[in-house]
Short mmCIF file of C-alpha atoms and ligand atoms in Angstrom, two decimals:
data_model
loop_
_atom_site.label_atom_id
_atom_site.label_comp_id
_atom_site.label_asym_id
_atom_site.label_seq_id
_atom_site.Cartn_x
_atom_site.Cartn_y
_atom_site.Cartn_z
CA UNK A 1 -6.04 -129.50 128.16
CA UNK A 2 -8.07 -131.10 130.73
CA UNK A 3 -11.58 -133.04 131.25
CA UNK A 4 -12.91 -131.19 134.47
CA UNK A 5 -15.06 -132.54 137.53
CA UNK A 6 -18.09 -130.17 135.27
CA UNK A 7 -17.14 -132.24 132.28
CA UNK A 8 -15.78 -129.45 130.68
CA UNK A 9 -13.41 -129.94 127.71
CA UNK A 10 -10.69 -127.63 127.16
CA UNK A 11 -8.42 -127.72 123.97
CA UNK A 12 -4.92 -125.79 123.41
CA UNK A 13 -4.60 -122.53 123.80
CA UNK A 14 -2.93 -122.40 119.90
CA UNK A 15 -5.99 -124.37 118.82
CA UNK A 16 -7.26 -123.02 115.52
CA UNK A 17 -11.25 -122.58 115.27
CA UNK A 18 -12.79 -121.89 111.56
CA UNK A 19 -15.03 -122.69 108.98
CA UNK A 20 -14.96 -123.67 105.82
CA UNK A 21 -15.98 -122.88 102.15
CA UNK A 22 -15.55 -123.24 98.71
CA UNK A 23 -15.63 -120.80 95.57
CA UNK A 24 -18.40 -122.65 93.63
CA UNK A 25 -20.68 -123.30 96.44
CA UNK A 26 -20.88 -119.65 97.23
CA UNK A 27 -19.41 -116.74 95.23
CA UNK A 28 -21.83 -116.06 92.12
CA UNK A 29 -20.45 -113.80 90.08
CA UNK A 30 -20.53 -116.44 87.46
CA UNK A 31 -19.36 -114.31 84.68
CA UNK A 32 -17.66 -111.32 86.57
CA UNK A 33 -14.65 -109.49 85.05
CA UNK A 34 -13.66 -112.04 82.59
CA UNK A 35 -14.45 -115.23 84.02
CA UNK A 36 -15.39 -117.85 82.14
CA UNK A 37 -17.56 -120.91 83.33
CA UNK A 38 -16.32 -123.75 84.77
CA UNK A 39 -17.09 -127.68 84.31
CA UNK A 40 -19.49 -126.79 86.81
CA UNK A 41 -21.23 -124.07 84.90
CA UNK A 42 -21.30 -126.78 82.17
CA UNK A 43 -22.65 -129.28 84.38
CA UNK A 44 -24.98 -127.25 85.72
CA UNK A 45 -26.80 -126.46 82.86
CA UNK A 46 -26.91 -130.06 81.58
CA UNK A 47 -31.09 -131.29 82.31
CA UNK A 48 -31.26 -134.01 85.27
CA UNK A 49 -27.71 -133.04 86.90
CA UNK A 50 -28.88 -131.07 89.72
CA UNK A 51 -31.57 -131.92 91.89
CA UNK A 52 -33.37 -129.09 91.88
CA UNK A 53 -32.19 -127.89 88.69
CA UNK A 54 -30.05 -124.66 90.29
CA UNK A 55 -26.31 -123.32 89.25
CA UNK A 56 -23.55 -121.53 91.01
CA UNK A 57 -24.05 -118.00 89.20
CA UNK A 58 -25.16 -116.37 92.33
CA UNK A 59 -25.31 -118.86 95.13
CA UNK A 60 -24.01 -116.72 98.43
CA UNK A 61 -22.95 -113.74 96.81
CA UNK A 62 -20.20 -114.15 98.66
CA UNK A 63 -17.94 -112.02 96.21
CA UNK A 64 -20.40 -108.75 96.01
CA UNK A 65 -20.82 -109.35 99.79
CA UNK A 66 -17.58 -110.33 101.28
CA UNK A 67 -16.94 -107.37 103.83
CA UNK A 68 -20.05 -108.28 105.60
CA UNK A 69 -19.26 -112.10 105.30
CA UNK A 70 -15.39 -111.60 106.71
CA UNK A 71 -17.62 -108.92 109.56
CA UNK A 72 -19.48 -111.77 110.45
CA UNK A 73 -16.83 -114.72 110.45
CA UNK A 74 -14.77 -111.99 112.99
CA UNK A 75 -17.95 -111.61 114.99
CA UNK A 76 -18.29 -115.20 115.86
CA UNK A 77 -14.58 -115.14 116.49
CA UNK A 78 -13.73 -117.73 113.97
CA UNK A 79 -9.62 -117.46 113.88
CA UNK A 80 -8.86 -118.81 110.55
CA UNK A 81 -11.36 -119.07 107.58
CA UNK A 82 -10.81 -121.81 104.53
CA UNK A 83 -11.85 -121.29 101.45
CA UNK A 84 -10.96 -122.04 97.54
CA UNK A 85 -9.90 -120.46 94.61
CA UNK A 86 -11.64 -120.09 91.24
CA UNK A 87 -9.30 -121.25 88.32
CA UNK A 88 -11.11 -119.88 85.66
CA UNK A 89 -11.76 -116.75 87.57
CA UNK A 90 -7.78 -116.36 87.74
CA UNK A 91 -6.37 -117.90 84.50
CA UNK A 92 -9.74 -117.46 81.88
CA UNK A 93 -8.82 -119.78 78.91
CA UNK A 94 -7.07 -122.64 81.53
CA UNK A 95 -3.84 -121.96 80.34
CA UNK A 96 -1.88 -118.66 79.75
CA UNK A 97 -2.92 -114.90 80.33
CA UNK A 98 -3.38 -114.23 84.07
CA UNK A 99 -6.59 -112.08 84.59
CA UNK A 100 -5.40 -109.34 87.34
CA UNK A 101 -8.87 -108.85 88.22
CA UNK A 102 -9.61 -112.61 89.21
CA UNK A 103 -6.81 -112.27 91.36
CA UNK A 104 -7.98 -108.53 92.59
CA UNK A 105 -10.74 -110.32 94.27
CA UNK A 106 -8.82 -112.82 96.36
CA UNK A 107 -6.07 -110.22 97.21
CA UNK A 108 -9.10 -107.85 99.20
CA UNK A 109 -10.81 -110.91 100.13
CA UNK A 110 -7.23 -112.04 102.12
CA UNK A 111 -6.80 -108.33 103.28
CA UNK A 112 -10.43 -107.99 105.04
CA UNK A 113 -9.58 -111.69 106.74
CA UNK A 114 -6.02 -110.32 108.26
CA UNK A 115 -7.54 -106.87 109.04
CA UNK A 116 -9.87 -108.76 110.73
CA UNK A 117 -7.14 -110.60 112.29
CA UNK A 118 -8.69 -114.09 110.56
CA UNK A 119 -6.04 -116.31 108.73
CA UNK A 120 -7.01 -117.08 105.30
CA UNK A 121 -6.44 -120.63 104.02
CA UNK A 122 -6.68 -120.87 100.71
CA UNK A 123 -7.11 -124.03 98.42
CA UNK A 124 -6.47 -123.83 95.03
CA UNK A 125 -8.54 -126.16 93.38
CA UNK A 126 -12.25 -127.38 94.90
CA UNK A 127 -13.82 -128.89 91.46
CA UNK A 128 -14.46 -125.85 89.45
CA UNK A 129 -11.93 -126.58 86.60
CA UNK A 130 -11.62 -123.86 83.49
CA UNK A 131 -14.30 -125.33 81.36
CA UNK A 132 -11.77 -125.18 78.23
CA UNK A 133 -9.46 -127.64 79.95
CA UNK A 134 -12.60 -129.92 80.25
CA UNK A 135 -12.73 -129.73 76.66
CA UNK A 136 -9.19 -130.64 76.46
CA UNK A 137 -9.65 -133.97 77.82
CA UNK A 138 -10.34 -132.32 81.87
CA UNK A 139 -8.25 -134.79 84.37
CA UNK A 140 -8.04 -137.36 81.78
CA UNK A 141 -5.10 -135.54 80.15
CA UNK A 142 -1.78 -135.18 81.74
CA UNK A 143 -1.54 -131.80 81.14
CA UNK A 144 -4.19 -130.79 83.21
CA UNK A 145 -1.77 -131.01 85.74
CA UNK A 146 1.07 -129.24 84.29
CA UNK A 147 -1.67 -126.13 83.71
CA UNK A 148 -2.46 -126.63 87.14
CA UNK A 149 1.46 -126.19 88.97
CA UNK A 150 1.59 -122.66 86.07
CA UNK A 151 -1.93 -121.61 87.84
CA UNK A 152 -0.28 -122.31 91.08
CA UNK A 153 2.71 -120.57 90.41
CA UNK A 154 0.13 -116.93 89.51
CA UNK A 155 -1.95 -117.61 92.38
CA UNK A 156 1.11 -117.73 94.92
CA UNK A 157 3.37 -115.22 93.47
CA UNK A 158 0.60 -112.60 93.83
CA UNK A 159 -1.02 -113.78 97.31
CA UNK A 160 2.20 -115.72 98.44
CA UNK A 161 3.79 -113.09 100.75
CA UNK A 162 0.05 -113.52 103.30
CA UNK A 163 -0.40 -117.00 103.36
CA UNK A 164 0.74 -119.61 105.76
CA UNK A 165 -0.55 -122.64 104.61
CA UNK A 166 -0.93 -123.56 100.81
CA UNK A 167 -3.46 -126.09 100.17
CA UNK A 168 -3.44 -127.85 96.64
CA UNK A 169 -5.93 -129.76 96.19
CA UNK A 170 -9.58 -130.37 98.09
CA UNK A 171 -11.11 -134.18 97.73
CA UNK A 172 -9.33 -135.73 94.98
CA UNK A 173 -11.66 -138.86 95.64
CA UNK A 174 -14.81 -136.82 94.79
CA UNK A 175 -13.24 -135.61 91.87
CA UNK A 176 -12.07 -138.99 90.04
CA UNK A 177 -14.60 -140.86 90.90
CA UNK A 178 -17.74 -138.73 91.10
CA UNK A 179 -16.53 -136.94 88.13
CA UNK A 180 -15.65 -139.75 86.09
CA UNK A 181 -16.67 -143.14 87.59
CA UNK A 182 -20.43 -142.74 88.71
CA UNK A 183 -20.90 -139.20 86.68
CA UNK A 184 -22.80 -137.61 90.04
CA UNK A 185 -20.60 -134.34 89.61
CA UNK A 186 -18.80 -132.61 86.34
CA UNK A 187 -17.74 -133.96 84.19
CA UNK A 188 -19.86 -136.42 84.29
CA UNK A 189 -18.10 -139.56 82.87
CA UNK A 190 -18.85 -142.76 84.01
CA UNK A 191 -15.89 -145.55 83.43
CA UNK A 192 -13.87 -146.82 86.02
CA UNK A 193 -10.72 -146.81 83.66
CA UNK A 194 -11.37 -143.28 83.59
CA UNK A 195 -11.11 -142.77 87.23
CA UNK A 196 -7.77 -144.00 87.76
CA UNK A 197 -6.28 -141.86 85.07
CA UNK A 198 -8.05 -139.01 86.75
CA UNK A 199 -7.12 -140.14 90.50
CA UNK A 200 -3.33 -139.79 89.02
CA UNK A 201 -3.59 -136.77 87.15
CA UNK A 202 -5.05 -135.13 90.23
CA UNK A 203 -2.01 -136.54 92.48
CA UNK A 204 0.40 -135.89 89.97
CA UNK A 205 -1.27 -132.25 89.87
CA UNK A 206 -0.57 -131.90 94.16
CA UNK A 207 2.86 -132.85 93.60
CA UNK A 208 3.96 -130.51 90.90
CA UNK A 209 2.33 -127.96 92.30
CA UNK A 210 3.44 -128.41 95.74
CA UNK A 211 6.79 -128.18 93.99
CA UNK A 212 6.46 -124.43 92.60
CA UNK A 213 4.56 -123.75 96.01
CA UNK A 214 7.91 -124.72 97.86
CA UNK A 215 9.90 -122.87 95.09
CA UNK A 216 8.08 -119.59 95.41
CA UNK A 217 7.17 -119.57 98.92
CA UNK A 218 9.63 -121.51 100.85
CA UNK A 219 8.07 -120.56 104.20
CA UNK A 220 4.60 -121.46 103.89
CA UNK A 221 3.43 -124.61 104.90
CA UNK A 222 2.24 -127.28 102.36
CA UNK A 223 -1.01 -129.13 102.49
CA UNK A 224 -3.60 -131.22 100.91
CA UNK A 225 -6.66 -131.79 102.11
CA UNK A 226 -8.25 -135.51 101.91
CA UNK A 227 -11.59 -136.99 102.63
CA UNK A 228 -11.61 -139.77 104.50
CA UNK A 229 -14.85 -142.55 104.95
CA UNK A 230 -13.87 -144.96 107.49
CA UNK A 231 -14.78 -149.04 106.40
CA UNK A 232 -16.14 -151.21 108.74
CA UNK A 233 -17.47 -155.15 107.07
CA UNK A 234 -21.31 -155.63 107.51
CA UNK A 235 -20.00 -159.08 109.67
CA UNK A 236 -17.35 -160.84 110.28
CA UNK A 237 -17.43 -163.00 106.97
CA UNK A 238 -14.48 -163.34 104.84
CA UNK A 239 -17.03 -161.98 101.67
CA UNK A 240 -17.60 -158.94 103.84
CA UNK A 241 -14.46 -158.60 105.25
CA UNK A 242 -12.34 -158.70 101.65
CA UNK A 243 -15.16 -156.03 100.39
CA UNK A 244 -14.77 -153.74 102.93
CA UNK A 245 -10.64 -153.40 102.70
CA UNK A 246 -11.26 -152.74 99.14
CA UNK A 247 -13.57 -150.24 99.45
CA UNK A 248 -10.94 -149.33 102.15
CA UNK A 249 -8.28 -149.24 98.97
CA UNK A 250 -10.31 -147.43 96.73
CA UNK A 251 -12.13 -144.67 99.01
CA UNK A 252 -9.13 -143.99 101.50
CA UNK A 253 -5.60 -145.32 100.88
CA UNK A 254 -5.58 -144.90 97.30
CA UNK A 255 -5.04 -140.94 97.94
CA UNK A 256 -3.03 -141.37 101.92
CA UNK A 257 -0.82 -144.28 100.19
CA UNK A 258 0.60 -142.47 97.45
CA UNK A 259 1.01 -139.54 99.02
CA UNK A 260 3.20 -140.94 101.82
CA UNK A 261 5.31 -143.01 99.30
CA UNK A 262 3.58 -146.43 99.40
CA UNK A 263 2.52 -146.18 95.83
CA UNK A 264 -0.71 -147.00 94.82
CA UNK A 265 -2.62 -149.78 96.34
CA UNK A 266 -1.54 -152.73 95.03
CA UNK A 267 -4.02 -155.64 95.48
CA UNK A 268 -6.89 -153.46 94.66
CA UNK A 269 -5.25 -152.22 91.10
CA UNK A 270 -4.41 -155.84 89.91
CA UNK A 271 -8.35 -156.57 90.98
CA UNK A 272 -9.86 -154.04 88.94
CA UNK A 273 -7.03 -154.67 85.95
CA UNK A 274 -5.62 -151.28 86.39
CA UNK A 275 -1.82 -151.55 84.68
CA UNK A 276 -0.61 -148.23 85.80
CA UNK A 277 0.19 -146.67 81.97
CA UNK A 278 -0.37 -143.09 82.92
CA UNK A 279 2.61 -144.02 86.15
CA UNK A 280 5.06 -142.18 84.41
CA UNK A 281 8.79 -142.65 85.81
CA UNK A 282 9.42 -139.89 88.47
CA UNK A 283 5.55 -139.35 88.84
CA UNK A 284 5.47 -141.70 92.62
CA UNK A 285 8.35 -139.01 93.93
CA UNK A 286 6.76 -135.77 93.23
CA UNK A 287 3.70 -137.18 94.28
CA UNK A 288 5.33 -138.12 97.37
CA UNK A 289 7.71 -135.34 98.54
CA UNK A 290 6.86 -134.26 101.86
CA UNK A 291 3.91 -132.03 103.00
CA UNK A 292 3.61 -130.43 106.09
CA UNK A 293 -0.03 -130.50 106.64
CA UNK A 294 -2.72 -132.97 106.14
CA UNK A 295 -6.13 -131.67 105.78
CA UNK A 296 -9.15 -134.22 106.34
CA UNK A 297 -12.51 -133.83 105.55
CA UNK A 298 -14.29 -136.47 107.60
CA UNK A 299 -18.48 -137.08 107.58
CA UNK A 300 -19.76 -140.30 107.92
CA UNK A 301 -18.46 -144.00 108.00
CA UNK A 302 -19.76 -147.09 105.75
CA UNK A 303 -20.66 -150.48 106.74
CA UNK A 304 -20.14 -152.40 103.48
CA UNK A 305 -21.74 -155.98 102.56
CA UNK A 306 -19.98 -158.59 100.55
CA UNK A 307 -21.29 -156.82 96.91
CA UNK A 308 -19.10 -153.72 98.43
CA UNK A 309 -22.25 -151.82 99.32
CA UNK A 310 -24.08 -149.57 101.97
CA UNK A 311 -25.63 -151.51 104.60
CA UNK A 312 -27.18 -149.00 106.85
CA UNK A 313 -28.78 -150.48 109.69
CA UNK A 314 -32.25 -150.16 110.22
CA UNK A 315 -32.97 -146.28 112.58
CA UNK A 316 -29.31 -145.74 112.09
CA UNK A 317 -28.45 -141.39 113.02
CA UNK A 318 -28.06 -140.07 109.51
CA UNK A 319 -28.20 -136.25 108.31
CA UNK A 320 -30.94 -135.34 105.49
CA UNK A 321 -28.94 -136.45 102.48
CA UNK A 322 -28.72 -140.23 104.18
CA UNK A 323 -24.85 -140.52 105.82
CA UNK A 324 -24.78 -141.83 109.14
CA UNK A 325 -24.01 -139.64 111.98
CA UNK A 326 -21.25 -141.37 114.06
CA UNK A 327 -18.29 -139.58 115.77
CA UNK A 328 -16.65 -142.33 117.06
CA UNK A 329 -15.29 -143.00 113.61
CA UNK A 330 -13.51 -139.48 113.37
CA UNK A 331 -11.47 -140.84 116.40
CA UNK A 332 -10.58 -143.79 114.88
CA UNK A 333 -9.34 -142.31 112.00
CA UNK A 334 -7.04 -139.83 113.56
CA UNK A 335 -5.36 -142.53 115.15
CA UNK A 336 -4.88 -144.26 112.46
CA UNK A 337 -3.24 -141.53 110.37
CA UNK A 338 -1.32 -140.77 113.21
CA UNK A 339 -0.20 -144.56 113.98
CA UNK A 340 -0.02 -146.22 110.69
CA UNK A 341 1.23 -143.44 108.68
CA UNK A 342 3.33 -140.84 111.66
CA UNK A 343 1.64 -137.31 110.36
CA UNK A 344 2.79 -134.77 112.68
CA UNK A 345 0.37 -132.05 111.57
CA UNK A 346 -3.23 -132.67 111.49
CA UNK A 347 -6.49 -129.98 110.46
CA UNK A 348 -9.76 -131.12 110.55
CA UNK A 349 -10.62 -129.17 107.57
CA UNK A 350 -14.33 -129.98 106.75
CA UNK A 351 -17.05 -131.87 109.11
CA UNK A 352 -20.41 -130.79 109.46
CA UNK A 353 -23.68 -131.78 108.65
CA UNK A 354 -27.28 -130.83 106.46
CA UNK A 355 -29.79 -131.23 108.96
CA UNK A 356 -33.93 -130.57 108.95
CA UNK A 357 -33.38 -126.93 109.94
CA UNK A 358 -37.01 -127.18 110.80
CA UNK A 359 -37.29 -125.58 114.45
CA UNK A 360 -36.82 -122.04 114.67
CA UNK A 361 -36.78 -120.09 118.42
CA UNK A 362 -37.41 -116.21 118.28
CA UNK A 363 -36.83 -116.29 114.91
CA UNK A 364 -33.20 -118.29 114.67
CA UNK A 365 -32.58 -122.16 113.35
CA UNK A 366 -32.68 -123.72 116.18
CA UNK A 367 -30.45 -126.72 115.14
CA UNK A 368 -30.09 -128.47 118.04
CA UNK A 369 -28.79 -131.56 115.95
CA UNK A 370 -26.11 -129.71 114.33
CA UNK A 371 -24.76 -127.83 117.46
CA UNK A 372 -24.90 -131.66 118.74
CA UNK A 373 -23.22 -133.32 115.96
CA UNK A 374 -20.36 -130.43 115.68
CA UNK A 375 -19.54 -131.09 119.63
CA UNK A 376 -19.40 -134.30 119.68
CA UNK A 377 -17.01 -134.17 117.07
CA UNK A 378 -15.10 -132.18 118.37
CA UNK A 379 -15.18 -134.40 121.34
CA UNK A 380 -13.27 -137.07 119.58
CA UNK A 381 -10.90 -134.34 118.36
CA UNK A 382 -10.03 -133.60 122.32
CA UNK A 383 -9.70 -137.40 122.95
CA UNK A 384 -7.71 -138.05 120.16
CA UNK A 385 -5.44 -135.26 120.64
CA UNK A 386 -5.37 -136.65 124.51
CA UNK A 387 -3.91 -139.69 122.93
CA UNK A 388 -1.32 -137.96 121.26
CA UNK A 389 -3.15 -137.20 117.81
CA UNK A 390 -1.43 -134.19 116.25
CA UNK A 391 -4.43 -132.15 115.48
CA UNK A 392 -4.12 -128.36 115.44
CA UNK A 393 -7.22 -126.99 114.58
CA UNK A 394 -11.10 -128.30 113.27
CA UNK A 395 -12.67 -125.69 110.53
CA UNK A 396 -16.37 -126.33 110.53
CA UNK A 397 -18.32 -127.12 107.34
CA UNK A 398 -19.94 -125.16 106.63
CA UNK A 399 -20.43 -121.33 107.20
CA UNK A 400 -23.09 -121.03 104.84
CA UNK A 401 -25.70 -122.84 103.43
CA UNK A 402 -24.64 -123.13 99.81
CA UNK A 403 -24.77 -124.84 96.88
CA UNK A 404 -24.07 -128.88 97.34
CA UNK A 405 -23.15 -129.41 93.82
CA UNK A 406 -25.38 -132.46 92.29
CA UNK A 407 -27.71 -131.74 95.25
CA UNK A 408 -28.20 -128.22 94.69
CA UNK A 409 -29.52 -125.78 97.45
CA UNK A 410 -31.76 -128.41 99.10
CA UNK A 411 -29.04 -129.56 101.94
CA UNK A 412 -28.66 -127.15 104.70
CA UNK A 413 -24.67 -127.54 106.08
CA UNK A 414 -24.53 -124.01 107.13
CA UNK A 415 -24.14 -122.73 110.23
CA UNK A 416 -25.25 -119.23 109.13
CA UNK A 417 -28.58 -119.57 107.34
CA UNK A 418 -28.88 -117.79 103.79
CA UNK A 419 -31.64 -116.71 102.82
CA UNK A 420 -31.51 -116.60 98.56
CA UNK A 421 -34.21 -114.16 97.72
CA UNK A 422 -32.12 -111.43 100.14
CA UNK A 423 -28.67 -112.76 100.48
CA UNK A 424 -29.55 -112.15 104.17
CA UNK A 425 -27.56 -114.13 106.51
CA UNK A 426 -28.61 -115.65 110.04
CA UNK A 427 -26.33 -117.15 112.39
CA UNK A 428 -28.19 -120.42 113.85
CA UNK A 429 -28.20 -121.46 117.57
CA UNK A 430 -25.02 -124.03 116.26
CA UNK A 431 -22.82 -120.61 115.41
CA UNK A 432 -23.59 -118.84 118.36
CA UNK A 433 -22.69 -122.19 120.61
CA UNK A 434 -19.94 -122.77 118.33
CA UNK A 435 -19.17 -118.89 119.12
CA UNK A 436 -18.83 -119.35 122.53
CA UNK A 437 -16.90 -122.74 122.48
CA UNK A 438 -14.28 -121.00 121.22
CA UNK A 439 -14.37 -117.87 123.05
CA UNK A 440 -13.81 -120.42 125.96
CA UNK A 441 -11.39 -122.32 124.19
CA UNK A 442 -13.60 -125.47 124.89
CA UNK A 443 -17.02 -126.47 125.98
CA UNK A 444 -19.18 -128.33 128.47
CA UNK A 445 -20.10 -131.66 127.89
CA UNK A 446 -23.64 -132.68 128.00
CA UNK A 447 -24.76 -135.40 130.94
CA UNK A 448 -26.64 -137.61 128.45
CA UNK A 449 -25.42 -138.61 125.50
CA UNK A 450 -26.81 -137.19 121.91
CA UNK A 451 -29.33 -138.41 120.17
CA UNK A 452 -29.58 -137.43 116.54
CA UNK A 453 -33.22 -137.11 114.86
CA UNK A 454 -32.84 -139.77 111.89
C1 FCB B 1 -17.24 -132.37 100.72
C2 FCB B 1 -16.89 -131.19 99.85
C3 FCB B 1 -17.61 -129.93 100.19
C4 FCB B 1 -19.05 -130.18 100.60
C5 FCB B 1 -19.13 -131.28 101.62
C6 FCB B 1 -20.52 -131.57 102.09
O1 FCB B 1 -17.03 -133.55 100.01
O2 FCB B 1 -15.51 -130.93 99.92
O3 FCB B 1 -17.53 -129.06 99.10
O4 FCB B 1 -19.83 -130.40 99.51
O5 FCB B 1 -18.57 -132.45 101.10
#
């Protein structure tokens, strides 16, 4: 690894370049060989949810048209591919009878990624929950996670003997408190109270699953995968200050604390009169027993004023649905999980951004911004791993356009474009730079710095 007199950046030679993905946001098949919807289905159809007023039943495609996707993943030389697993697609009614043909999909879908000398990297849950366990109380019940470890347990005793890494849950954040505090994605709900319960059931749900993961497959590496929205205070007052670490609490230790066995932040609980009933005795160690990889999804940061809101400077870099552009942050943050908490295996498993997509060249997206925005990210990646940062691999989001759940098909993250009407698929100028980055196992730095179109 080495920053050369042409500014060029190399990373490790067992660096890991991808992309990731998620079933919802692009397989269709809504209603395939006996699956039934999701809360997301639900959702979908409820009026006002969804910006534009679209669903998931079709979206990429992506099942119908896999061999071509996994073709073009191996033709920009991506070496390991992440994507998720539909619940209801695998076990129908949430619970119970495991539906071979759910499974059938996944098991070709892993065997075109190795023949194509890809490694898959599964995740078992990214949002879409069966929609009968959403009638059955969704996260706010406790079982809910007990369903999800017997899921597990189907998925990885059919798939288990060609997967590495395991990866239980995606974003537990989003899902408490976008599902049930502010009610942007399914189910809906909007009550803090509800959020906590759900923040717990979803840990509790990691932990006893990671337990039948390490039961079945005792080889394969365990992860989760985390979002993460670095805090700074709007100024230096003590009302800014004290908002910001408990936005802090709430957005990024409140997943990273239990996890590592610190329990759930303290300060912040007490403040929002949280007493911790659904803590059952025991719950804190499964939660906490070990992983071996930590996943982080990693987009923007927040400035936050004394009423624990946005402040977003005025002509601030952001990306079309409003987050701030700003790399230096990703840095930051890998040094802190590497300082303050001593992980020894690091993935950058989502970072990416929706951009205007406006400029085409000969035909292609020429997204200038987003080929910008992905290498200077990954510029912080090669500083931070310079500085001893275990990272092992960045996975880009995302590789297609898709569906961005209460935002619908408007966001463009992709960088292959879809096109809906045809399902056909064109790699933007960001894949084929991306392409050759990691052909070259690293890239050239650019003499002036970037500046993103706002
Ligand atoms: C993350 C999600 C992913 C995608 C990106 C933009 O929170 O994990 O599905 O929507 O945001």
């Amino acid at each position: 690894m080495s920053r050369g007199a042409n500014a060029f950046i190399s990373f490790p030679d067992d660096f890991r370049w991808g992309a990731a993905t998620s079933s919802f946001q692009i397989e269709g098949a809504h209603d395939l060989d006996g699956k039934t919807p999701s809360i997301w289905d639900v959702f979908c159809r409820e009026e006002g949810r969804i910006k534009d007023g679209s669903n998931g039943d079709i979206a990429c495609d992506h099942v119908r048209l896999y061999r071509e996707d996994v073709a073009l993943m191996a033709s920009l030389g991506l070496d390991t591919y992440r994507f998720s697993i539909s619940w209801p697609r695998v076990i129908p009614e949430g619970t119970g009878k495991v539906n071979p043909a759910g499974l059938d999909f996944y098991d070709r879908l892993i065997d075109e990624l190795l023949s194509a000398g890809i490694t898959p990297m599964p995740t078992l849950y990214h949002w879409d929950l069966p929609q009968r366990l959403g009638e059955q109380g969704g996260w706010l019940a406790r079982d809910t996670a007990y369903a999800f470890a017997d899921y597990t347990e189907a998925v990885v005793s059919r798939l288990g003997d060609r997967i590495q890494t395991w990866t239980t849950l995606n974003e537990p954040y989003v899902s408490a408190i976008l599902g049930y505090v502010t009610g942007e994605h399914a189910p809906g709900h909007t009550d803090r109270a509800s959020g906590f319960t759900a923040s717990h059931h979803l840990m509790l749900a990691h932990g006893l699953a990671g337990q039948r993961i390490r039961d079945i497959a005792p080889d394969a590496d365990l992860a989760i995968v985390l979002n993460f929205t670095p805090v700074e205070p709007a100024s230096e007052s003590v009302a800014d200050v004290a908002a910001a670490e408990r936005v802090h609490d709430t957005d990024n230790r409140w997943y990273v604390d239990p996890l590592t066995g610190r329990g759930y932040p303290a300060e912040t609980a007490d403040h929002f009169g949280w007493d911790q009933a659904e803590v059952l005795d025991g719950d804190l160690d499964i939660i906490s027993q070990p992983i071996d990889v930590l996943g982080i999804n990693y987009y923007t940061r927040q400035i936050i004023g004394a009423d624990g809101q946005l402040r977003l400077p005025e002509g601030t870099p952001q990306n079309t649905m409003g987050w701030e552009l700003h790399p230096t942050s990703l840095g930051r943050l890998l040094r802190w999980l590497t300082n303050d908490y001593g992980f020894r295996r690091l993935i950058i498993t989502e970072n990416g951004a929706p951009m205007p997509d406006g400029d085409r060249h000969d035909g292609q997206v020429a997204d200038d911004d987003r080929l910008a925005f992905i290498r200077d990210h990954l510029s912080e990646v090669h500083s931070a791993i310079a500085d001893g940062c275990p990272v092992e691999g960045y996975l880009v989001w995302s590789l297609f356009d898709n569906f961005e759940w209460a935002w619908g098909y408007g966001p463009t993250f992709g960088i292959i474009e879809v096109d809906y009407e045809t399902q056909e698929r064109r790699p933007k100028k960001s894949a084929d730079w991306y392409s050759a980055a990691i052909a070259a196992k690293g890239f050239e730095l650019p003499e002036t710095p970037s500046v993103y179109r706002p």
